[in-house]
Tab-separated table of C-alpha atoms and ligand atoms in Angstrom:
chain	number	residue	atom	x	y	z
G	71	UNK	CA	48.540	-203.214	47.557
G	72	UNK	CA	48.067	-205.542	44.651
G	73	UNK	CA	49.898	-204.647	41.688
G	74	UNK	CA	47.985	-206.039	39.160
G	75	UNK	CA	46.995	-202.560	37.217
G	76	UNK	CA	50.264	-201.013	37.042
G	77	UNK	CA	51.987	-203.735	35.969
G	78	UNK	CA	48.863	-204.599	33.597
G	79	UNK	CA	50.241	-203.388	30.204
G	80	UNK	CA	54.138	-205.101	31.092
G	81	UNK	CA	53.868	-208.569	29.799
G	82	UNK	CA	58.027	-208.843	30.318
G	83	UNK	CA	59.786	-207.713	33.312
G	84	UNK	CA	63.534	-207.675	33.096
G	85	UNK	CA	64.649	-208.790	36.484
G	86	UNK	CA	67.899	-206.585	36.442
G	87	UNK	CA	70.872	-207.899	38.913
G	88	UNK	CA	72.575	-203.995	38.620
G	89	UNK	CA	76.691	-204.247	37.544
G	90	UNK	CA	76.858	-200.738	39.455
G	91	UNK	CA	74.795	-197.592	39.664
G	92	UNK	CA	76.212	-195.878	36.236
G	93	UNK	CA	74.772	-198.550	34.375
G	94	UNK	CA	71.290	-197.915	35.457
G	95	UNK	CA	70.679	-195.328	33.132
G	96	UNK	CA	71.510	-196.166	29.549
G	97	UNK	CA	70.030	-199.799	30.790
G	98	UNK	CA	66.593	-197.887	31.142
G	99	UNK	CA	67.169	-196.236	28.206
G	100	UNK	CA	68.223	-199.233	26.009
G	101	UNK	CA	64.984	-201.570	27.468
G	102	UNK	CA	62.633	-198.796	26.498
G	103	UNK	CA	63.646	-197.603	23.459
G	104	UNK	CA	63.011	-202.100	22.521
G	105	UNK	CA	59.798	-201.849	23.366
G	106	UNK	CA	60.316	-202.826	27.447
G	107	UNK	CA	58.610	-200.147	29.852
G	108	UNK	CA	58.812	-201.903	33.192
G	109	UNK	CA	62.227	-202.581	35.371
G	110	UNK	CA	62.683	-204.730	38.191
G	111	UNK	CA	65.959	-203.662	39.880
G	112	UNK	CA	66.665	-206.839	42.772
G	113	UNK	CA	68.169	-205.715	45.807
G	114	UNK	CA	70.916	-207.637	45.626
G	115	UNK	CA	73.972	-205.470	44.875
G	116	UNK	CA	75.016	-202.502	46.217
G	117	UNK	CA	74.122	-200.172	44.186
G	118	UNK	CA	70.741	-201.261	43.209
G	119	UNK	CA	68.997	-198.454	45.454
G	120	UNK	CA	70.795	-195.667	43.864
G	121	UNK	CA	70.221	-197.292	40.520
G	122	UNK	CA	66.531	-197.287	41.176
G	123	UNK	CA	66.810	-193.684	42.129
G	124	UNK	CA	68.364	-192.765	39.110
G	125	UNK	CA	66.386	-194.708	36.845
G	126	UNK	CA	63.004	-192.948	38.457
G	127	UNK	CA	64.655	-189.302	38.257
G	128	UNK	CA	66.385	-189.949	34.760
G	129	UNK	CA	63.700	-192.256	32.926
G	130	UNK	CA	60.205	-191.281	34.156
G	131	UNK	CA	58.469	-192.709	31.060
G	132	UNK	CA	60.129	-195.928	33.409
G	133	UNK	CA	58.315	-198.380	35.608
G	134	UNK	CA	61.069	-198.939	37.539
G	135	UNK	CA	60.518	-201.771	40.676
G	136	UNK	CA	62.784	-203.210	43.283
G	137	UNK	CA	62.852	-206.980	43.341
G	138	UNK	CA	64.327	-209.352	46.029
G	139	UNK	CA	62.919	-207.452	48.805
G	140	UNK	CA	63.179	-209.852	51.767
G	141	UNK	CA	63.683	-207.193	54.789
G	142	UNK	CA	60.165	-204.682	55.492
G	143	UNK	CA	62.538	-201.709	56.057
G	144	UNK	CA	63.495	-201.556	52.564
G	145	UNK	CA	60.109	-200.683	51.867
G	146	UNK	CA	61.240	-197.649	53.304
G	147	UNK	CA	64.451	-197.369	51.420
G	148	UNK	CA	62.755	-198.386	47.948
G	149	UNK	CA	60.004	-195.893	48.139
G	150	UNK	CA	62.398	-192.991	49.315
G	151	UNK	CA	64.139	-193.782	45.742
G	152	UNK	CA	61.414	-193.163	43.464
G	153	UNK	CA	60.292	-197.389	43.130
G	154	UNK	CA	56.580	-197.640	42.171
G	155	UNK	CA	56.379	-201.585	42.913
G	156	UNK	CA	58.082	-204.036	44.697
G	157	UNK	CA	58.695	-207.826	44.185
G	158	UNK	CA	59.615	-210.417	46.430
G	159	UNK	CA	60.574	-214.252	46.338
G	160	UNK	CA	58.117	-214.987	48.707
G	161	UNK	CA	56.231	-213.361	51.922
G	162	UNK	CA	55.881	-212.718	55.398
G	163	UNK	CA	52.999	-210.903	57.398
G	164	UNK	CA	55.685	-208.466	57.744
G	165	UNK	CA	56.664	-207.929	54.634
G	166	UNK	CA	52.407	-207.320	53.309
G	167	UNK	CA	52.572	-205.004	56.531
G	168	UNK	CA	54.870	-202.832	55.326
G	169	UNK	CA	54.092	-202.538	51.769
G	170	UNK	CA	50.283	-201.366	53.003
G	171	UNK	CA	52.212	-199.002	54.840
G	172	UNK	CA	53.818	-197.247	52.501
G	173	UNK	CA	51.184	-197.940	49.717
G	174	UNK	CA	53.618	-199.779	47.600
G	175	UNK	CA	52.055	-201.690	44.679
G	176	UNK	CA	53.898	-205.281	45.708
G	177	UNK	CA	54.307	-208.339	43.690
G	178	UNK	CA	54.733	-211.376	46.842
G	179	UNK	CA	56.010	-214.928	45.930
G	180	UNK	CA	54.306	-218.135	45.998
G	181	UNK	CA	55.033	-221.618	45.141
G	182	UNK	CA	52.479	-223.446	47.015
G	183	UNK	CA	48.224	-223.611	46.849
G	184	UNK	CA	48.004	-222.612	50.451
G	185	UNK	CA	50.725	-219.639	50.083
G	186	UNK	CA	48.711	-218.191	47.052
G	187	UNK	CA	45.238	-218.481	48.997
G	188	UNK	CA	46.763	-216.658	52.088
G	189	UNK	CA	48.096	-214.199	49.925
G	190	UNK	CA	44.826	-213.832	47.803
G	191	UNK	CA	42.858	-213.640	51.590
G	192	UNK	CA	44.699	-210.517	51.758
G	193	UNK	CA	43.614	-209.078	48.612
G	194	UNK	CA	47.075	-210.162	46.853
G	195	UNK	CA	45.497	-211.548	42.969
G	196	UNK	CA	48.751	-210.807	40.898
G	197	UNK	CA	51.676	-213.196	42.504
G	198	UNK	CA	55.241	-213.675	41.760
G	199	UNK	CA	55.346	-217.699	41.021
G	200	UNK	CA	59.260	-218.602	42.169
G	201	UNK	CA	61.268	-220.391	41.282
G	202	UNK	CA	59.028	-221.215	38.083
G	203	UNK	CA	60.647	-223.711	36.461
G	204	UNK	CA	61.847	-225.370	39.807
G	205	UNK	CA	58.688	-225.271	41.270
G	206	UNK	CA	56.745	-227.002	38.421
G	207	UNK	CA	56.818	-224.843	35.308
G	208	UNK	CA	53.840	-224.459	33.521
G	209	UNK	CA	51.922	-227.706	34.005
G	210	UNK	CA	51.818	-226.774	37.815
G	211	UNK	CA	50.023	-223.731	36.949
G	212	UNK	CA	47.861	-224.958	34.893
G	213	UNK	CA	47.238	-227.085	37.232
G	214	UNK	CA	46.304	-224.396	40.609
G	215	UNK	CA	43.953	-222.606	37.860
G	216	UNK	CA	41.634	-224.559	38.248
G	217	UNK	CA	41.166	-224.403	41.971
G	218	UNK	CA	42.305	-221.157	42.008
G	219	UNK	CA	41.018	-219.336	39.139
G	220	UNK	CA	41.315	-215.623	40.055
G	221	UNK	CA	44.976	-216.148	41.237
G	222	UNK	CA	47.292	-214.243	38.313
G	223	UNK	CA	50.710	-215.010	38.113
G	224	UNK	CA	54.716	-213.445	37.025
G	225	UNK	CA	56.626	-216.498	37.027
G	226	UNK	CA	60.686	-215.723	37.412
G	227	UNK	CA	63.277	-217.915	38.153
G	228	UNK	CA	64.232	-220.209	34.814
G	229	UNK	CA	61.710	-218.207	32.610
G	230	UNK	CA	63.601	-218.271	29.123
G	231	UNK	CA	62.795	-216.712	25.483
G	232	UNK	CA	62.274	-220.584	24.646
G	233	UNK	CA	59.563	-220.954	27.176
G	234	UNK	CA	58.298	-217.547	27.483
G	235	UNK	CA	56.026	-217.189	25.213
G	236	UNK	CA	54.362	-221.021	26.511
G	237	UNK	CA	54.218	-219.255	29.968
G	238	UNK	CA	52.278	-216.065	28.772
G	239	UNK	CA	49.807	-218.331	26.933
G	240	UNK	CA	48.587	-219.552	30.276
G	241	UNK	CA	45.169	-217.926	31.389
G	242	UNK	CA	46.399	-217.270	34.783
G	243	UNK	CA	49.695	-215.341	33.670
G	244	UNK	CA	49.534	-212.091	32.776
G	245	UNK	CA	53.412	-211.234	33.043
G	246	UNK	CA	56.811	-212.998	33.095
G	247	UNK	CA	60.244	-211.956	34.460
G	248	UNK	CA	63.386	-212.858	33.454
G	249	UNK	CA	67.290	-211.682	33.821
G	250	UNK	CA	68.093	-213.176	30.628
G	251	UNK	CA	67.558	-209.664	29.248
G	252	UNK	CA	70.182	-207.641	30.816
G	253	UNK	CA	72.948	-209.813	30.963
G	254	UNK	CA	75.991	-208.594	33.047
G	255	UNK	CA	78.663	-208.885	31.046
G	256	UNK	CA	76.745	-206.304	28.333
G	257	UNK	CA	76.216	-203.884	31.875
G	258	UNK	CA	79.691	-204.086	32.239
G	259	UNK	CA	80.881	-203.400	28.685
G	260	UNK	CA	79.046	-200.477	28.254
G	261	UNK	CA	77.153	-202.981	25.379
G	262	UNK	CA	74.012	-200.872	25.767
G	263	UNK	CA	73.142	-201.889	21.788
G	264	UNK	CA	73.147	-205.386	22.461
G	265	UNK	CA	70.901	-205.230	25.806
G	266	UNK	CA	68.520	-203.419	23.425
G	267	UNK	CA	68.726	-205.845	20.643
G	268	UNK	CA	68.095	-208.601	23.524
G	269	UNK	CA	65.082	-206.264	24.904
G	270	UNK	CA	63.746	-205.699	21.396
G	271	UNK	CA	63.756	-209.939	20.359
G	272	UNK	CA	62.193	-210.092	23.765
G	273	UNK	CA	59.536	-207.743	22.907
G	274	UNK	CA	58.779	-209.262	19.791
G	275	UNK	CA	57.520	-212.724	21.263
G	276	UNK	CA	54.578	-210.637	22.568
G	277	UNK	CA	53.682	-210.105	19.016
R	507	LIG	C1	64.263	-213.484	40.193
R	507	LIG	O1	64.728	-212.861	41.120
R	507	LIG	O2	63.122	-213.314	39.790
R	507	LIG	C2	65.072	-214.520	39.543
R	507	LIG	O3	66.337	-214.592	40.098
R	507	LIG	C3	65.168	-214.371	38.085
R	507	LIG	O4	65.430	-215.638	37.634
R	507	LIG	P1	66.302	-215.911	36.339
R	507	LIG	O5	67.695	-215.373	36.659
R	507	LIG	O6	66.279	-217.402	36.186
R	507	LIG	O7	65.675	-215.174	35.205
């Protein structure tokens, strides 16, 4: 279940770490009234299936995603709450097992040349690249293009607005993700202006 035509319009994916599920809402809102149509909610608080759920019933115009997925029962869970993709860190047979089972669009992580071949065996071309700017930043994907040249990537994991835009000029990366655009402290404050100021500077590197 590559991933690489839904996603292929979203150049930046806010990887959200959810305050709580109230938030999840106006947070939508906010990123898509700056120009930001695609979510990736992590699954690493709480509340981050509900939020998904409300985003997908509330928001519809929405991609909303669950990122972090490391267990292949919360394929279950994420697809029960309205997510239309899935992202993870990395992979396991498992994990590709279960998104084919429930048809889930899913974004696996890679780091290494012989993780993004087995993944591409299996039909995966877009990849999550994690953690980008630990795992060699740009030059190391410049780098695997050329052995690898159908391989697309999302790097997350360090991806800034300074280096952003660097990132996206790379032939093999159609998409980058970043939690630099939903800070918590705004979730928490109710600063829904300033996450869409943040969303809409965002937005404007892609132009
Ligand atoms: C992820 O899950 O993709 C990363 O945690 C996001 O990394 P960042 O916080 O450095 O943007």
């Amino acid at each position: 279940m590559d991933a690489s035509k839904l996603l292929v319009d979203s150049r930046i994916v806010p990887v959200v770490v959810l305050a709580n599920a109230d938030v999840a809402v106006p947070l939508a809102e906010a990123l898509l009234s700056s120009g930001l149509n695609v979510i990736e909610v992590t699954l690493r608080t709480d509340d981050a299936l509900q939020g998904i759920e409300k985003i997908a019933r509330n928001v519809p115009d929405m991609i909303v995603g669950a990122g972090s997925l490391r267990r292949p029962e919360q394929f279950a869970e994420i697809a029960a709450a309205g997510a239309r993709f899935a992202v993870s860190p990395g992979a396991s047979q498992r994990l590709l097992d279960a998104a084919a089972e429930h048809g889930m669009p899913f974004i696996p992580g890679a780091a290494t040349p012989s993780e993004m071949i087995a993944l591409f065996e299996q039909g995966y071309q877009l990849q999550k690249f994690f953690p980008a700017e630990l795992a060699g930043g740009r030059p190391f994907l410049k780098a695997v293009g050329a052995p690898l040249p159908e391989v697309r990537f999302m790097p997350t994991g360090g991806v800034t607005p300074d280096n952003a835009v660097d990132y996206l000029k790379l032939d093999n990366v159609t998409s980058v993700g970043g939690s630099w655009i939903t800070p918590r402290q705004h979730q928490q404050s109710g600063n829904f202006d300033a996450i869409r100021e943040i969303g809409a500077d965002a937005a404007s590197l892609l132009v």
